[in-house]
Amino acid sequence: MKQGLCEQLSVWFITGSQHLYGPEALVQVGDNSGKIVDGLNKNKLPLPIVCKPIVTTAEEIRNTLADASHDRSCAGVILWMHTFSPSKMWIGGLNVLNKPVLHLHTQFNRDLPWGEIDMDFMNLNQAAHGDREHGFIHTRMRLPRKVVAGHWSDPEVVGRIDAWQRAVIGWNDWQGARFVRFGDNMRDVAVTEGDKVGAEMRLGYSVNTYPLGDLVGRMDGVSEKEVDELCDVYDKSYTVAAELRRGGKRRNTLREAARIELAIRGFLVEGNFKGFTTTFEDLHGLTQLPGLASQRLMADGYGFGAEGDWKTCALLRAMKSMATGLKGGTSWMEDYTYHLDPKQSLILGSHMLEVCPTIAAAKPALRIEPLGIGGKDDPPRLVFTAKAGRALNATMVDMGNRFRLLVNELDVIKPPQPLKKLPVASATWAPLPDFKTSTEAWILSGGAHHSAFSAALKAEVLEDFATIAGIEYIRIGEGSTISALKNELRWNEVAYLLLQGVRN
C-alpha cells in the first residue's frame, strides 16, 4: 500500500480500576499495564499501542474517552479492567466515545502462584470478574466491539489484536475518503447501483461523478517527456510484447495508455481521491479503455471499480489499507466462468482488463490483444495468473435498509491447464466449503458478480470491519450450510428492521 495511509495513527490502551484497593495497588496496576503494552508492541502490530494513565473515576473515564474521540491520531481503544472497575462509572465515557473498541480480557500474570496467593493478590488480579462487569455495560449499551480473551503474550491473542487493528485502519481510511466516478454505472445493471447518501451517512466516504471531459482535458496537458518516462517504467517492470516495445508497431498505443494513466493519477492526486470507477459505456474522448492505468493504480493502493461499481471500488481501497505490510495482494475481481467437473468444480475469475498485479504469481506480461467490447482501440494490459493459496472474495451489498458485507473464503490453485489464449489476467479457485454450497449461498445473499479479492486478508479482519461499521456480515466458508445460511438471512432481516426502530 503506497498511497494515502495515515502513518500517525495509534491505538490507546486504557486500564480501568478504582480507589478501593489503595494507592500501592493502583501504582502496580499502572506499572503492569505499561509492561503489557510494551510486550504487545514488540510484536510489530500494524499500529503502535499507547499506554494511557489508568482511570479510576467516572470523571477520569469520561475525560479520557472524550479525548480519544477528539484526537484524530487515535484510531481506536483497547479497554482492560485490571481490577474491578464498577461499570456505571463508564456509562458517561462510553456515551461520548466514537472510536472502535477492543475489549481485551486478560490478566498480567499468565500462571497463578498457587502456594503464595493471598488477599492482596486476589484484590490486584481480578480481571476475571472485573472484565465481566465491564462487558455487561457494553452489552447493555449495545456497544459494537471485539472481545479477545487470553493472556496478552499468547500469539493467538496477538493475532486477533492484529486483525482488529487492520479493520481499524480500513475504517479510519474511509472516514472522509473521496471516490470519483468517470461516467455512470453500466446501463440497466442493478448491482452497481446503490445509495451513495446512505453510504456516506453510514460508512463515512463520499462518491461523486466527474465528467469524462475533465479527464480528457488533463490528458491534453501531459507532456511527451512524461509519457516517455512512464513507458520506460513499463519496459523495465514487465515482460513487454515486441509490438509494444520501443520501435514496435503498436508502441503508440502503449504511449496513449501511459498518457491516460498519467492523467488519471494527476486527477486523483489533485482531488485527493482514494479510488475511481470507469465504464466502457462512457469513453467519449478516449481512444481506449483505461485498463493498464487501472491495474497499476490499484497496485499503488487506489480503489477501483469497473462499470461504475463504486461500492466495490471503496471496499477494495479499504481492504488494501487493511492489508498494508502483508503478502498476497488484493485486487478487483469478477466471477467470470466455471469448470464444472464433479470431481473438482472451479471458478475462473477475471475481467476485461482490470485485475491488480499484486496478486500475480510471476512477472506480468504487458500485451495488446483485441477487446471486443467498448468500440475503441485495443488496449494494452498486464496478463498473469494469480498465485496459489488461501484467499477470499468480499462484496458490499446494498439491501435498501442496510449494507451487507459478504465474504467467501477460497482456495486459489494453479490452473489445471495453461491458459494459452486467455488475453487477460485471471485467478482460478475452488470456493469453500464447496462449489455448489458457496455459489448458492452467494446468490441467496444477494452477492454481486464483482468483488474485492484478497490473498492477504483473513475473514476475521472483515468481520471486525463490519462490526466497527455497524453493518451486516455474512461469511461463506468451511462449515457453511444452505439451511443455516437461510436462517441467518431471515433472522438478520428481522433484526435490522428492529434495530432501525431502536436507533430512532
Short mmCIF file of C-alpha atoms in Angstrom, two decimals:
data_model
loop_
_atom_site.label_atom_id
_atom_site.label_comp_id
_atom_site.label_asym_id
_atom_site.label_seq_id
_atom_site.Cartn_x
_atom_site.Cartn_y
_atom_site.Cartn_z
CA MET A 1 0.00 0.00 0.00
CA LYS A 2 1.73 3.16 -1.18
CA GLN A 3 -0.98 5.78 -1.32
CA GLY A 4 -2.68 7.81 1.40
CA LEU A 5 -2.37 5.65 4.52
CA CYS A 6 -2.06 7.81 7.64
CA GLU A 7 1.13 6.80 9.41
CA GLN A 8 0.35 8.84 12.54
CA LEU A 9 -2.41 6.57 13.85
CA SER A 10 -2.15 4.75 17.15
CA VAL A 11 -4.38 2.74 19.48
CA TRP A 12 -4.93 3.79 23.08
CA PHE A 13 -4.66 1.20 25.86
CA ILE A 14 -6.93 2.24 28.75
CA THR A 15 -6.96 0.30 32.01
CA GLY A 16 -9.80 0.54 34.49
CA SER A 17 -9.57 0.25 38.26
CA GLN A 18 -10.92 2.04 41.35
CA HIS A 19 -9.61 3.59 44.59
CA LEU A 20 -10.97 0.81 46.79
CA TYR A 21 -7.67 -1.09 46.79
CA GLY A 22 -5.37 1.71 47.94
CA PRO A 23 -2.59 3.72 46.27
CA GLU A 24 0.00 0.94 46.22
CA ALA A 25 -2.30 -1.32 44.23
CA LEU A 26 -3.02 1.48 41.73
CA VAL A 27 0.70 2.05 41.21
CA GLN A 28 1.07 -1.64 40.47
CA VAL A 29 -1.91 -1.56 38.09
CA GLY A 30 -0.32 1.27 36.11
CA ASP A 31 3.07 -0.46 36.03
CA ASN A 32 1.58 -3.75 34.85
CA SER A 33 -0.42 -2.01 32.13
CA GLY A 34 2.75 -0.39 30.81
CA LYS A 35 4.51 -3.76 30.68
CA ILE A 36 1.60 -5.32 28.77
CA VAL A 37 1.68 -2.51 26.22
CA ASP A 38 5.46 -2.84 25.84
CA GLY A 39 5.03 -6.57 25.31
CA LEU A 40 2.30 -6.14 22.70
CA ASN A 41 4.28 -3.52 20.80
CA LYS A 42 7.22 -5.92 20.46
CA ASN A 43 5.04 -7.95 18.09
CA LYS A 44 5.21 -5.21 15.43
CA LEU A 45 1.46 -4.78 15.20
CA PRO A 46 0.11 -2.64 12.34
CA LEU A 47 -0.43 0.30 14.74
CA PRO A 48 1.54 1.24 17.86
CA ILE A 49 -0.29 0.96 21.18
CA VAL A 50 -0.07 3.90 23.55
CA CYS A 51 -0.48 3.23 27.26
CA LYS A 52 -2.70 5.89 28.83
CA PRO A 53 -2.89 6.63 32.58
CA ILE A 54 -5.23 4.28 34.43
CA VAL A 55 -8.77 5.54 35.04
CA THR A 56 -10.43 5.15 38.44
CA THR A 57 -13.39 7.56 38.49
CA ALA A 58 -16.28 8.45 36.23
CA GLU A 59 -14.71 11.84 35.54
CA GLU A 60 -11.36 10.34 34.53
CA ILE A 61 -13.10 7.82 32.29
CA ARG A 62 -15.24 10.44 30.59
CA ASN A 63 -12.32 12.80 30.04
CA THR A 64 -10.07 10.07 28.64
CA LEU A 65 -12.67 8.68 26.26
CA ALA A 66 -13.67 12.17 25.17
CA ASP A 67 -10.00 12.88 24.44
CA ALA A 68 -9.82 9.66 22.39
CA SER A 69 -12.88 10.72 20.42
CA HIS A 70 -11.42 14.12 19.58
CA ASP A 71 -7.83 13.03 18.90
CA ARG A 72 -7.54 12.35 15.17
CA SER A 73 -4.41 10.25 15.73
CA CYS A 74 -6.34 7.84 17.98
CA ALA A 75 -7.68 5.11 15.68
CA GLY A 76 -9.30 3.01 18.40
CA VAL A 77 -9.14 1.99 22.04
CA ILE A 78 -8.28 -1.23 23.87
CA LEU A 79 -10.05 -1.47 27.23
CA TRP A 80 -8.96 -3.75 30.09
CA MET A 81 -10.07 -3.99 33.70
CA HIS A 82 -7.02 -4.98 35.75
CA THR A 83 -9.14 -4.94 38.89
CA PHE A 84 -12.83 -4.47 39.44
CA SER A 85 -13.99 -1.16 37.92
CA PRO A 86 -17.71 -0.56 38.59
CA SER A 87 -19.21 -0.22 35.13
CA LYS A 88 -21.71 2.53 35.97
CA MET A 89 -18.64 4.78 36.08
CA TRP A 90 -18.11 4.00 32.38
CA ILE A 91 -21.54 4.99 31.05
CA GLY A 92 -20.79 8.68 30.53
CA GLY A 93 -17.46 7.99 28.84
CA LEU A 94 -18.81 5.27 26.59
CA ASN A 95 -21.66 7.59 25.57
CA VAL A 96 -19.17 10.10 24.13
CA LEU A 97 -16.75 7.55 22.63
CA ASN A 98 -16.85 7.38 18.83
CA LYS A 99 -13.80 5.17 18.19
CA PRO A 100 -13.64 1.40 17.60
CA VAL A 101 -13.35 -0.69 20.76
CA LEU A 102 -11.48 -3.89 21.56
CA HIS A 103 -12.16 -5.34 25.00
CA LEU A 104 -9.07 -7.33 26.00
CA HIS A 105 -9.96 -9.95 28.60
CA THR A 106 -6.55 -10.81 30.01
CA GLN A 107 -4.54 -10.56 33.21
CA PHE A 108 -0.99 -9.51 33.88
CA ASN A 109 0.30 -12.85 35.15
CA ARG A 110 -0.14 -15.91 32.99
CA ASP A 111 0.16 -18.53 35.76
CA LEU A 112 -1.20 -18.47 39.28
CA PRO A 113 1.41 -18.64 42.09
CA TRP A 114 -0.68 -21.29 43.81
CA GLY A 115 1.27 -21.51 47.06
CA GLU A 116 1.56 -17.73 47.52
CA ILE A 117 -1.93 -16.48 46.73
CA ASP A 118 -3.21 -14.13 49.46
CA MET A 119 -5.92 -11.47 49.57
CA ASP A 120 -3.65 -8.75 48.23
CA PHE A 121 -3.01 -10.89 45.17
CA MET A 122 -6.73 -11.55 44.75
CA ASN A 123 -7.60 -7.85 45.01
CA LEU A 124 -4.99 -6.88 42.45
CA ASN A 125 -5.59 -9.61 39.86
CA GLN A 126 -9.35 -9.79 39.43
CA ALA A 127 -9.88 -9.18 35.72
CA ALA A 128 -11.76 -12.49 35.70
CA HIS A 129 -14.78 -10.70 37.14
CA GLY A 130 -13.74 -7.09 36.52
CA ASP A 131 -13.96 -7.65 32.77
CA ARG A 132 -17.30 -9.40 33.15
CA GLU A 133 -18.69 -6.34 34.92
CA HIS A 134 -17.24 -4.17 32.17
CA GLY A 135 -18.55 -6.44 29.41
CA PHE A 136 -22.05 -6.19 30.79
CA ILE A 137 -22.23 -2.43 30.36
CA HIS A 138 -21.01 -2.77 26.77
CA THR A 139 -23.79 -5.24 26.09
CA ARG A 140 -26.39 -3.18 27.98
CA MET A 141 -25.44 -0.12 25.91
CA ARG A 142 -25.41 -2.16 22.67
CA LEU A 143 -21.81 -1.12 22.07
CA PRO A 144 -20.25 -2.75 18.98
CA ARG A 145 -16.84 -4.12 19.95
CA LYS A 146 -14.46 -7.03 19.65
CA VAL A 147 -13.76 -9.19 22.70
CA VAL A 148 -10.43 -11.04 22.82
CA ALA A 149 -9.76 -13.45 25.70
CA GLY A 150 -6.43 -14.97 26.70
CA HIS A 151 -3.02 -13.98 28.01
CA TRP A 152 -1.54 -10.96 26.28
CA SER A 153 1.61 -12.92 25.35
CA ASP A 154 -0.37 -15.65 23.55
CA PRO A 155 0.35 -15.49 19.77
CA GLU A 156 -3.31 -16.22 19.05
CA VAL A 157 -4.35 -13.23 21.16
CA VAL A 158 -1.78 -11.03 19.43
CA GLY A 159 -3.04 -12.25 16.05
CA ARG A 160 -6.62 -11.31 16.89
CA ILE A 161 -5.49 -7.86 18.02
CA ASP A 162 -3.60 -7.56 14.73
CA ALA A 163 -6.79 -8.42 12.80
CA TRP A 164 -8.79 -5.80 14.70
CA GLN A 165 -6.12 -3.16 14.15
CA ARG A 166 -6.26 -3.83 10.41
CA ALA A 167 -10.02 -3.35 10.45
CA VAL A 168 -9.47 -0.10 12.37
CA ILE A 169 -7.05 1.08 9.69
CA GLY A 170 -9.60 0.39 6.96
CA TRP A 171 -12.34 2.20 8.87
CA ASN A 172 -10.17 5.25 9.51
CA ASP A 173 -9.14 5.30 5.86
CA TRP A 174 -12.82 5.51 4.83
CA GLN A 175 -13.66 8.48 7.05
CA GLY A 176 -13.74 11.50 4.78
CA ALA A 177 -12.46 9.49 1.81
CA ARG A 178 -13.44 10.68 -1.66
CA PHE A 179 -14.10 8.45 -4.67
CA VAL A 180 -14.58 9.67 -8.23
CA ARG A 181 -16.76 8.11 -10.91
CA PHE A 182 -15.77 8.78 -14.52
CA GLY A 183 -19.15 8.27 -16.11
CA ASP A 184 -22.17 6.48 -14.65
CA ASN A 185 -22.59 2.81 -13.90
CA MET A 186 -23.27 0.35 -16.70
CA ARG A 187 -26.79 0.88 -18.02
CA ASP A 188 -29.59 -1.33 -16.67
CA VAL A 189 -27.29 -3.13 -14.20
CA ALA A 190 -28.77 -3.30 -10.70
CA VAL A 191 -25.86 -4.43 -8.56
CA THR A 192 -23.63 -1.45 -9.38
CA GLU A 193 -26.36 0.95 -8.27
CA GLY A 194 -26.74 1.91 -4.61
CA ASP A 195 -27.48 4.59 -2.07
CA LYS A 196 -24.48 6.92 -2.10
CA VAL A 197 -26.08 9.18 0.50
CA GLY A 198 -26.67 6.18 2.75
CA ALA A 199 -23.07 5.09 2.25
CA GLU A 200 -21.74 8.47 3.31
CA MET A 201 -24.01 8.53 6.37
CA ARG A 202 -23.13 5.00 7.50
CA LEU A 203 -19.63 4.41 6.10
CA GLY A 204 -18.05 7.87 6.01
CA TYR A 205 -16.93 8.20 2.39
CA SER A 206 -18.34 10.25 -0.48
CA VAL A 207 -18.83 9.27 -4.13
CA ASN A 208 -19.30 11.83 -6.90
CA THR A 209 -19.31 11.82 -10.68
CA TYR A 210 -16.96 13.97 -12.74
CA PRO A 211 -17.35 14.44 -16.49
CA LEU A 212 -15.03 12.41 -18.65
CA GLY A 213 -14.16 15.64 -20.42
CA ASP A 214 -12.29 16.76 -17.29
CA LEU A 215 -10.04 13.71 -17.63
CA VAL A 216 -9.59 14.16 -21.37
CA GLY A 217 -8.64 17.79 -20.80
CA ARG A 218 -5.97 16.70 -18.35
CA MET A 219 -4.62 14.24 -20.91
CA ASP A 220 -4.00 17.14 -23.28
CA GLY A 221 -1.69 18.64 -20.65
CA VAL A 222 0.51 15.55 -20.29
CA SER A 223 3.93 16.16 -21.83
CA GLU A 224 5.68 13.82 -24.26
CA LYS A 225 8.58 13.60 -21.84
CA GLU A 226 6.27 12.32 -19.08
CA VAL A 227 4.87 9.72 -21.49
CA ASP A 228 8.37 8.61 -22.50
CA GLU A 229 9.45 8.25 -18.87
CA LEU A 230 6.40 6.17 -17.94
CA CYS A 231 6.86 3.91 -20.96
CA ASP A 232 10.42 3.34 -19.78
CA VAL A 233 8.98 2.20 -16.45
CA TYR A 234 6.73 -0.25 -18.29
CA ASP A 235 9.72 -1.60 -20.22
CA LYS A 236 11.65 -2.26 -17.01
CA SER A 237 8.76 -3.59 -14.91
CA TYR A 238 7.08 -6.12 -17.21
CA THR A 239 7.73 -8.63 -19.96
CA VAL A 240 6.69 -6.39 -22.84
CA ALA A 241 5.38 -7.80 -26.11
CA ALA A 242 7.58 -6.99 -29.11
CA GLU A 243 4.93 -4.85 -30.81
CA LEU A 244 4.72 -2.62 -27.72
CA ARG A 245 8.46 -2.15 -27.26
CA ARG A 246 10.35 0.90 -28.40
CA GLY A 247 10.18 0.88 -32.20
CA GLY A 248 7.34 -1.68 -32.22
CA LYS A 249 4.33 -1.15 -34.48
CA ARG A 250 1.94 -0.69 -31.51
CA ARG A 251 4.21 1.47 -29.35
CA ASN A 252 1.97 4.49 -29.86
CA THR A 253 -0.94 2.58 -28.38
CA LEU A 254 1.14 1.97 -25.28
CA ARG A 255 2.06 5.64 -25.19
CA GLU A 256 -1.64 6.51 -25.21
CA ALA A 257 -2.19 4.12 -22.30
CA ALA A 258 0.61 5.92 -20.45
CA ARG A 259 -1.00 9.28 -21.18
CA ILE A 260 -4.29 8.02 -19.73
CA GLU A 261 -2.53 6.72 -16.61
CA LEU A 262 -0.73 10.00 -16.04
CA ALA A 263 -3.96 11.94 -16.44
CA ILE A 264 -5.93 9.74 -14.04
CA ARG A 265 -3.12 9.72 -11.49
CA GLY A 266 -2.86 13.51 -11.61
CA PHE A 267 -6.63 13.85 -11.29
CA LEU A 268 -6.69 11.59 -8.22
CA VAL A 269 -3.79 13.34 -6.53
CA GLU A 270 -5.13 16.83 -7.17
CA GLY A 271 -8.62 15.94 -5.94
CA ASN A 272 -7.36 13.82 -3.00
CA PHE A 273 -9.36 10.84 -4.26
CA LYS A 274 -8.71 7.33 -2.96
CA GLY A 275 -10.22 5.46 -5.87
CA PHE A 276 -12.16 5.73 -9.11
CA THR A 277 -14.57 3.93 -11.41
CA THR A 278 -14.79 3.71 -15.18
CA THR A 279 -17.31 2.26 -17.62
CA PHE A 280 -16.86 1.06 -21.18
CA GLU A 281 -20.21 2.69 -22.00
CA ASP A 282 -18.70 6.14 -21.48
CA LEU A 283 -15.35 6.51 -23.21
CA HIS A 284 -16.06 9.74 -25.07
CA GLY A 285 -12.76 11.41 -25.92
CA LEU A 286 -10.66 8.34 -25.03
CA THR A 287 -9.15 6.11 -27.66
CA GLN A 288 -9.08 3.06 -25.37
CA LEU A 289 -10.48 1.71 -22.12
CA PRO A 290 -8.12 2.58 -19.20
CA GLY A 291 -7.06 -0.99 -18.46
CA LEU A 292 -3.34 -0.69 -17.78
CA ALA A 293 -3.87 2.51 -15.79
CA SER A 294 -6.46 0.79 -13.59
CA GLN A 295 -4.16 -2.16 -12.93
CA ARG A 296 -1.18 -0.02 -12.00
CA LEU A 297 -3.15 2.43 -9.85
CA MET A 298 -4.64 -0.47 -7.90
CA ALA A 299 -1.10 -1.76 -7.34
CA ASP A 300 -0.32 1.62 -5.75
CA GLY A 301 -3.22 1.31 -3.32
CA TYR A 302 -6.10 3.05 -5.08
CA GLY A 303 -9.56 1.56 -5.10
CA PHE A 304 -11.09 0.73 -8.47
CA GLY A 305 -14.46 -0.32 -9.81
CA ALA A 306 -15.30 -1.25 -13.39
CA GLU A 307 -18.70 -0.46 -14.87
CA GLY A 308 -19.23 2.34 -12.36
CA ASP A 309 -19.20 -0.02 -9.35
CA TRP A 310 -18.38 2.46 -6.59
CA LYS A 311 -19.20 0.08 -3.73
CA THR A 312 -16.53 -2.43 -4.75
CA CYS A 313 -14.14 0.43 -5.51
CA ALA A 314 -14.46 1.75 -1.96
CA LEU A 315 -14.29 -1.74 -0.43
CA LEU A 316 -11.15 -2.55 -2.41
CA ARG A 317 -9.48 0.63 -1.14
CA ALA A 318 -10.35 -0.24 2.46
CA MET A 319 -9.07 -3.79 2.03
CA LYS A 320 -5.81 -2.55 0.53
CA SER A 321 -5.41 -0.32 3.58
CA MET A 322 -6.15 -3.22 5.90
CA ALA A 323 -3.62 -5.44 4.12
CA THR A 324 -0.74 -2.97 4.49
CA GLY A 325 2.50 -4.87 5.07
CA LEU A 326 1.02 -8.28 4.32
CA LYS A 327 2.00 -10.60 1.49
CA GLY A 328 -0.50 -11.88 -1.03
CA GLY A 329 -2.05 -8.91 -2.80
CA THR A 330 -5.58 -7.56 -3.14
CA SER A 331 -7.46 -6.91 -6.38
CA TRP A 332 -10.67 -6.07 -8.16
CA MET A 333 -12.23 -9.34 -9.36
CA GLU A 334 -15.21 -10.84 -11.14
CA ASP A 335 -16.53 -14.40 -11.17
CA TYR A 336 -16.34 -14.99 -14.90
CA THR A 337 -16.84 -18.64 -15.87
CA TYR A 338 -16.98 -22.16 -14.38
CA HIS A 339 -15.23 -25.51 -14.67
CA LEU A 340 -17.99 -27.93 -13.61
CA ASP A 341 -16.06 -31.18 -13.25
CA PRO A 342 -17.90 -33.13 -10.50
CA LYS A 343 -14.58 -34.16 -9.01
CA GLN A 344 -13.47 -30.55 -8.54
CA SER A 345 -15.62 -27.67 -9.73
CA LEU A 346 -13.68 -24.45 -10.15
CA ILE A 347 -14.27 -20.76 -10.82
CA LEU A 348 -12.17 -18.74 -13.25
CA GLY A 349 -12.09 -15.14 -12.05
CA SER A 350 -11.05 -12.35 -14.35
CA HIS A 351 -12.31 -9.19 -16.03
CA MET A 352 -11.97 -7.44 -19.35
CA LEU A 353 -8.70 -5.86 -18.26
CA GLU A 354 -8.66 -4.70 -14.68
CA VAL A 355 -7.02 -7.21 -12.32
CA CYS A 356 -4.33 -5.91 -9.95
CA PRO A 357 -0.80 -7.28 -10.47
CA THR A 358 -0.19 -7.52 -6.70
CA ILE A 359 -1.80 -10.99 -6.86
CA ALA A 360 0.39 -12.23 -9.74
CA ALA A 361 2.30 -15.49 -9.35
CA ALA A 362 5.09 -14.28 -11.64
CA LYS A 363 6.24 -11.20 -13.50
CA PRO A 364 3.29 -9.93 -15.57
CA ALA A 365 3.41 -9.78 -19.34
CA LEU A 366 2.43 -6.48 -20.97
CA ARG A 367 0.44 -7.40 -24.07
CA ILE A 368 -2.06 -5.96 -26.50
CA GLU A 369 -4.98 -8.08 -27.64
CA PRO A 370 -8.44 -7.49 -29.14
CA LEU A 371 -11.00 -6.46 -26.50
CA GLY A 372 -14.23 -6.96 -28.42
CA ILE A 373 -16.24 -4.52 -26.31
CA GLY A 374 -16.47 -0.75 -25.97
CA GLY A 375 -15.89 0.09 -29.62
CA LYS A 376 -12.42 1.58 -29.08
CA ASP A 377 -8.81 0.69 -29.85
CA ASP A 378 -7.38 -2.50 -28.40
CA PRO A 379 -5.85 -1.53 -25.05
CA PRO A 380 -2.57 -2.78 -23.59
CA ARG A 381 -2.95 -4.79 -20.41
CA LEU A 382 -0.97 -6.83 -17.88
CA VAL A 383 -1.54 -10.57 -18.26
CA PHE A 384 -0.78 -13.09 -15.49
CA THR A 385 -2.29 -15.78 -13.30
CA ALA A 386 -2.76 -15.39 -9.55
CA LYS A 387 -0.53 -17.20 -7.09
CA ALA A 388 -1.93 -20.29 -5.37
CA GLY A 389 -3.03 -20.28 -1.73
CA ARG A 390 -5.89 -19.34 0.58
CA ALA A 391 -7.79 -16.18 -0.35
CA LEU A 392 -11.24 -14.61 -0.11
CA ASN A 393 -13.74 -12.64 -2.14
CA ALA A 394 -15.71 -9.83 -0.49
CA THR A 395 -18.57 -7.74 -1.81
CA MET A 396 -20.69 -4.92 -0.40
CA VAL A 397 -24.42 -5.38 -0.96
CA ASP A 398 -26.92 -2.52 -0.70
CA MET A 399 -30.01 -4.15 0.83
CA GLY A 400 -32.05 -0.95 0.81
CA ASN A 401 -32.31 -0.63 4.58
CA ARG A 402 -28.70 -1.61 5.32
CA PHE A 403 -25.37 -2.63 3.83
CA ARG A 404 -24.28 -6.26 3.90
CA LEU A 405 -20.62 -7.33 3.73
CA LEU A 406 -20.48 -10.78 2.17
CA VAL A 407 -17.28 -12.86 2.29
CA ASN A 408 -16.44 -16.19 0.65
CA GLU A 409 -13.23 -18.00 1.54
CA LEU A 410 -11.35 -19.61 -1.36
CA ASP A 411 -8.56 -22.00 -2.24
CA VAL A 412 -6.71 -20.47 -5.20
CA ILE A 413 -4.98 -23.05 -7.39
CA LYS A 414 -2.74 -23.17 -10.41
CA PRO A 415 -4.99 -23.59 -13.49
CA PRO A 416 -5.32 -27.29 -14.36
CA GLN A 417 -4.08 -26.47 -17.86
CA PRO A 418 -2.18 -23.48 -19.29
CA LEU A 419 -4.40 -20.57 -20.36
CA LYS A 420 -2.56 -20.09 -23.64
CA LYS A 421 -5.18 -17.94 -25.37
CA LEU A 422 -6.65 -16.01 -22.44
CA PRO A 423 -5.66 -12.38 -23.12
CA VAL A 424 -6.30 -11.05 -19.61
CA ALA A 425 -5.17 -11.61 -16.02
CA SER A 426 -7.01 -14.29 -14.06
CA ALA A 427 -7.31 -16.32 -10.87
CA THR A 428 -8.60 -19.86 -10.54
CA TRP A 429 -10.13 -21.03 -7.28
CA ALA A 430 -12.18 -23.65 -5.51
CA PRO A 431 -14.68 -21.79 -3.30
CA LEU A 432 -15.27 -23.06 0.24
CA PRO A 433 -16.90 -25.13 1.57
CA ASP A 434 -17.62 -26.46 -1.94
CA PHE A 435 -18.74 -25.12 -5.29
CA LYS A 436 -22.47 -25.75 -5.00
CA THR A 437 -22.85 -24.55 -1.42
CA SER A 438 -20.75 -21.45 -1.92
CA THR A 439 -22.37 -20.30 -5.15
CA GLU A 440 -25.90 -20.96 -3.89
CA ALA A 441 -25.12 -19.14 -0.65
CA TRP A 442 -23.59 -16.18 -2.52
CA ILE A 443 -26.67 -15.86 -4.72
CA LEU A 444 -29.11 -16.25 -1.82
CA SER A 445 -27.21 -13.48 0.00
CA GLY A 446 -27.52 -11.10 -2.96
CA GLY A 447 -23.80 -11.16 -3.69
CA ALA A 448 -22.58 -9.16 -6.66
CA HIS A 449 -20.67 -10.55 -9.66
CA HIS A 450 -17.95 -8.03 -8.71
CA SER A 451 -15.79 -8.48 -5.63
CA ALA A 452 -12.63 -7.43 -3.89
CA PHE A 453 -10.28 -10.43 -3.93
CA SER A 454 -7.56 -10.74 -1.32
CA ALA A 455 -4.82 -13.29 -0.79
CA ALA A 456 -3.55 -11.17 2.12
CA LEU A 457 -6.54 -10.78 4.46
CA LYS A 458 -8.39 -13.32 6.58
CA ALA A 459 -12.14 -13.26 7.10
CA GLU A 460 -11.70 -12.21 10.74
CA VAL A 461 -10.41 -8.80 9.64
CA LEU A 462 -13.52 -8.18 7.55
CA GLU A 463 -15.79 -9.40 10.34
CA ASP A 464 -14.14 -6.88 12.68
CA PHE A 465 -14.52 -4.23 9.98
CA ALA A 466 -18.25 -4.94 9.67
CA THR A 467 -18.62 -4.70 13.45
CA ILE A 468 -16.91 -1.31 13.51
CA ALA A 469 -19.00 -0.08 10.57
CA GLY A 470 -22.23 -1.34 12.12
CA ILE A 471 -23.19 -3.33 9.03
CA GLU A 472 -24.33 -6.89 8.43
CA TYR A 473 -21.68 -9.57 7.94
CA ILE A 474 -22.16 -12.91 6.20
CA ARG A 475 -19.33 -15.43 5.86
CA ILE A 476 -19.32 -18.41 3.48
CA GLY A 477 -16.58 -20.92 4.19
CA GLU A 478 -15.74 -24.14 5.99
CA GLY A 479 -18.80 -25.40 7.83
CA SER A 480 -21.30 -23.26 5.94
CA THR A 481 -24.60 -24.88 5.00
CA ILE A 482 -27.51 -23.57 2.96
CA SER A 483 -30.08 -24.28 5.68
CA ALA A 484 -28.07 -22.37 8.30
CA LEU A 485 -27.49 -19.50 5.89
CA LYS A 486 -31.19 -19.21 5.10
CA ASN A 487 -31.97 -18.99 8.80
CA GLU A 488 -29.23 -16.39 9.32
CA LEU A 489 -30.59 -14.26 6.49
CA ARG A 490 -34.14 -14.49 7.88
CA TRP A 491 -33.06 -13.57 11.39
CA ASN A 492 -30.91 -10.72 10.14
CA GLU A 493 -33.80 -9.29 8.14
CA VAL A 494 -35.90 -9.07 11.29
CA ALA A 495 -33.01 -7.93 13.48
CA TYR A 496 -32.06 -5.00 11.26
CA LEU A 497 -35.66 -3.86 10.95
CA LEU A 498 -35.93 -3.83 14.74
CA LEU A 499 -32.56 -2.14 15.14
CA GLN A 500 -33.75 0.72 12.98
CA GLY A 501 -36.59 1.28 15.40
CA VAL A 502 -34.34 1.07 18.46
CA ARG A 503 -31.90 3.60 16.99
CA ASN A 504 -34.66 6.00 16.06
#
